[in-house]
Coordinates of C-alpha atoms and ligand atoms in Angstrom, one line a residue:
X136 CA 56.5 87.2 71.3
X137 CA 59.4 88.8 69.3
X138 CA 61.1 91.4 71.5
X139 CA 61.8 94.4 69.4
X140 CA 60.9 95.5 65.8
X141 CA 62.0 98.5 63.9
X142 CA 60.5 100.4 61.0
X143 CA 61.2 103.1 58.5
X144 CA 58.0 105.0 57.9
X145 CA 57.8 106.0 54.3
X146 CA 59.0 103.8 51.4
X147 CA 59.5 106.5 48.9
X148 CA 62.9 108.3 48.1
X149 CA 63.7 109.3 51.7
X150 CA 62.7 106.0 53.3
X151 CA 64.5 103.8 50.7
X152 CA 67.7 105.9 51.2
X153 CA 67.6 105.7 55.0
X154 CA 66.8 101.9 55.1
X155 CA 70.5 100.8 54.4
X156 CA 71.7 103.3 57.0
X157 CA 69.3 101.8 59.5
X158 CA 70.2 98.3 58.6
X159 CA 73.9 99.0 59.1
X160 CA 73.2 100.7 62.4
X161 CA 71.5 97.6 63.8
X162 CA 74.5 95.5 62.6
X163 CA 76.9 97.9 64.3
X164 CA 74.9 97.6 67.5
X165 CA 74.9 93.8 67.2
X166 CA 71.1 93.7 67.1
X167 CA 69.4 91.1 65.0
X168 CA 65.9 92.4 64.4
X169 CA 63.6 92.9 61.5
X170 CA 63.2 96.3 59.9
X171 CA 60.0 96.9 58.2
X172 CA 58.9 99.7 55.8
X173 CA 55.6 101.3 56.8
X174 CA 53.8 103.0 54.0
X175 CA 50.1 103.9 54.0
X176 CA 49.8 103.7 50.3
X177 CA 50.0 99.9 50.6
X178 CA 46.8 97.9 50.9
X179 CA 48.6 94.6 51.2
X180 CA 52.1 93.9 52.5
X181 CA 54.8 93.5 49.8
X182 CA 58.5 93.3 49.6
X183 CA 60.5 96.5 48.9
X184 CA 64.3 96.3 48.6
X185 CA 64.4 93.1 50.6
X186 CA 62.2 94.3 53.5
X187 CA 58.5 93.7 54.3
X188 CA 56.5 96.8 53.7
X189 CA 53.1 97.2 55.2
X190 CA 50.7 100.0 56.2
X191 CA 50.6 101.5 59.7
X192 CA 47.4 99.5 60.7
X193 CA 49.2 96.3 59.9
X194 CA 52.4 97.4 61.7
X195 CA 50.5 98.4 64.8
X196 CA 49.1 94.9 65.3
X197 CA 52.5 93.1 64.9
X198 CA 53.3 91.3 68.0
X199 CA 56.4 92.8 69.7
X200 CA 57.3 94.2 73.1
X201 CA 59.0 97.3 71.7
X202 CA 58.6 99.1 68.4
X203 CA 60.9 101.8 67.1
X204 CA 60.1 103.9 64.1
X205 CA 62.1 106.3 62.0
X206 CA 59.8 108.7 60.1
X207 CA 61.6 109.0 56.8
X208 CA 59.4 111.5 55.1
X209 CA 60.7 114.8 54.0
X210 CA 57.4 116.8 54.6
X211 CA 57.8 118.1 58.1
X212 CA 54.1 118.4 58.8
X213 CA 53.5 114.8 57.9
X214 CA 56.4 113.9 60.3
X215 CA 54.8 115.9 63.0
X216 CA 51.4 114.2 62.5
X217 CA 52.9 110.7 62.4
X218 CA 55.1 111.4 65.4
X219 CA 52.0 112.4 67.4
X220 CA 50.2 109.2 66.2
X221 CA 53.2 107.0 67.2
X222 CA 53.5 108.6 70.6
X223 CA 49.8 108.1 71.2
X224 CA 50.2 104.4 70.3
X225 CA 53.2 104.0 72.6
X226 CA 55.7 103.5 69.8
X227 CA 59.1 105.1 70.1
X228 CA 60.7 107.4 67.7
X229 CA 63.9 105.9 66.4
X230 CA 67.1 107.8 65.7
X231 CA 68.9 106.6 62.6
X232 CA 72.5 107.6 62.3
X233 CA 75.1 106.6 59.7
X234 CA 78.4 105.1 60.9
X235 CA 80.5 108.0 59.6
X236 CA 78.5 110.8 61.2
X237 CA 80.7 113.1 63.2
X238 CA 79.3 114.6 66.4
X239 CA 81.5 116.7 68.6
X240 CA 81.0 118.1 72.1
X241 CA 77.7 119.0 73.9
X242 CA 75.3 118.2 71.1
X243 CA 71.7 117.6 72.2
X244 CA 69.5 115.8 69.6
X245 CA 65.7 115.3 70.0
X246 CA 64.1 112.0 69.4
X247 CA 63.7 110.5 65.9
X248 CA 66.5 112.3 64.0
X249 CA 67.8 111.0 60.7
X250 CA 71.5 111.6 60.3
X251 CA 72.6 110.5 56.8
X252 CA 76.1 109.5 55.7
X253 CA 78.8 112.3 56.0
X254 CA 76.8 114.6 58.2
X255 CA 78.8 116.6 60.8
X256 CA 77.5 118.3 63.9
X257 CA 80.2 120.2 65.7
X258 CA 80.0 121.5 69.2
X259 CA 77.4 123.1 71.5
X260 CA 74.4 122.5 69.4
X261 CA 70.8 121.8 70.4
X262 CA 68.4 120.1 67.9
X263 CA 64.7 119.4 68.3
X264 CA 62.5 116.4 67.4
X265 CA 62.6 114.4 64.1
X266 CA 65.5 116.5 62.5
X267 CA 66.5 115.3 59.0
X268 CA 70.1 116.0 58.0
X269 CA 70.6 114.6 54.6
X270 CA 73.9 113.5 53.0
X271 CA 76.9 115.8 53.5
X272 CA 75.1 118.4 55.5
X273 CA 76.8 120.1 58.5
X274 CA 75.8 122.1 61.5
X275 CA 78.5 124.3 63.0
X276 CA 79.0 125.4 66.6
X277 CA 76.4 127.2 68.8
X278 CA 73.4 126.5 66.6
X279 CA 69.8 125.9 67.9
X280 CA 67.6 123.9 65.6
X281 CA 63.9 123.5 66.3
X282 CA 61.5 120.6 65.8
X283 CA 60.8 119.0 62.5
X284 CA 63.5 120.8 60.6
X285 CA 64.6 119.4 57.3
X286 CA 68.0 119.7 55.6
X287 CA 68.3 118.4 52.0
X288 CA 71.8 117.2 51.0
X289 CA 74.8 119.4 51.3
X290 CA 73.4 122.1 53.6
X291 CA 76.1 124.3 55.2
X292 CA 74.7 125.7 58.4
X293 CA 77.4 127.8 59.9
X294 CA 77.9 128.9 63.6
X295 CA 75.5 130.9 65.7
X296 CA 72.4 130.2 63.7
X297 CA 68.9 129.6 65.0
X298 CA 66.6 127.6 62.7
X299 CA 63.0 127.5 63.9
X300 CA 60.5 124.6 63.7
X301 CA 59.5 123.2 60.3
X302 CA 62.0 125.2 58.3
X303 CA 63.2 123.4 55.1
X304 CA 66.7 124.1 53.8
X305 CA 67.3 123.1 50.2
X306 CA 70.2 121.2 48.6
X307 CA 73.5 123.0 48.8
X308 CA 72.2 126.1 50.6
X309 CA 74.8 128.1 52.6
X310 CA 73.7 130.0 55.6
X311 CA 76.1 132.7 56.9
X312 CA 77.2 132.5 60.4
X313 CA 75.7 134.8 63.1
X314 CA 77.3 136.1 66.2
X315 CA 76.7 135.1 69.8
X316 CA 74.9 138.4 70.5
X317 CA 73.1 138.4 67.1
X318 CA 72.5 135.0 65.8
X319 CA 71.2 134.7 62.2
X320 CA 67.6 133.4 62.4
X321 CA 65.7 131.2 59.9
X322 CA 62.0 131.7 60.8
X323 CA 59.5 129.1 61.5
X324 CA 58.3 127.2 58.4
X325 CA 60.5 129.2 56.0
X326 CA 62.0 127.5 52.9
X327 CA 65.5 128.1 51.7
X328 CA 65.8 127.3 48.0
X329 CA 68.5 125.0 46.7
X330 CA 71.9 126.7 46.3
X331 CA 70.7 129.8 48.1
X332 CA 73.3 131.9 49.9
X333 CA 71.6 133.3 53.0
X334 CA 73.3 136.4 54.3
X335 CA 70.7 137.7 56.8
X336 CA 67.8 136.5 58.9
X337 CA 64.8 135.1 57.1
X338 CA 61.3 135.9 58.4
X339 CA 58.9 133.0 59.2
X340 CA 56.9 131.4 56.5
X341 CA 58.6 132.7 53.4
X342 CA 60.7 131.2 50.6
X343 CA 64.0 132.7 49.7
X344 CA 66.2 131.9 46.7
X345 CA 69.4 133.0 45.1
X346 CA 72.7 134.7 46.0
X347 CA 72.2 136.7 48.1
X348 CA 69.0 135.0 49.1
X349 CA 65.9 137.1 48.5
X350 CA 62.2 136.4 48.9
X351 CA 60.7 134.5 45.9
X352 CA 58.3 136.6 44.0
X353 CA 55.4 134.7 42.5
X354 CA 54.8 135.4 38.8
X355 CA 51.5 137.0 37.9
Ligands
UDP116 N1 53.2 108.3 53.6 C1 52.6 107.5 54.5 N2 51.7 107.9 55.4 C2 51.3 109.3 55.5 C3 51.9 110.2 54.6 C4 52.8 109.7 53.6 O1 52.9 106.3 54.4 O2 50.5 109.6 56.3 C5 54.1 107.8 52.6 C6 53.7 108.0 51.2 O3 52.8 106.9 50.8 C7 55.0 108.0 50.4 C8 56.0 108.6 51.4 O4 55.3 108.5 52.7 O5 55.4 106.7 50.0 C9 56.4 110.0 51.1 O6 57.0 110.0 49.9 P1 57.4 111.3 49.1 O7 57.8 110.8 47.7 O8 56.2 112.3 49.1 O9 58.6 112.0 49.8 P2 60.0 111.6 50.4 O10 59.8 112.1 51.8 O11 60.3 110.2 50.3 O12 60.9 112.5 49.7

């Protein structure tokens, strides 16, 4: 029986961008193991970017003592659903972290994070499950980030900010720093549009865009 196998769940944009990061991580750790893609759109296994890609049912029956999976899918609700499935099946969430990620002091990161190249996490930060920090994003000091939060590339999350579960922060968004007694809060499930400049707290479940960021009004 092979000891350990690894997989990137999702073979679309997010997964194909994280696979090279995952491959380099295993090399760095001196581990020689196969990394699969899992994608449920596949009826039959096929090769994608030099890796075997198969659906979850086929991955589940692979013979291995240990299985580690990075859920590389941007939709946070799908990540949550798949994380629950993996946990039920006794498969571990796998953190994938690029070699040049900078992590400073007292940073706590939940299982299954994806930390892409050039991400920086400074000091005294707490992050929940399955966090995605895409290319060049940073999190400054004293932030608390919930579960299944997603940062597109280039997110600037300054100090003393709380980001609740399932929030999505678009490419290049800038979030103004809070203070220790009054952190800036991005509410649960809210969406920050690309390039938004967020100057004050955002309630749960809404989308804000622009500079300064304001709720998106739907036409009609
Ligand atoms: N997917 C899957 N199982 C699921 C839900 C999604 O394998 O339960 C796969 C889906 O087939 C697709 C990928 O996850 O290949 C999600 O890709 P998408 O282009 O929507 O977004 P990305 O997260 O890569 O930006």
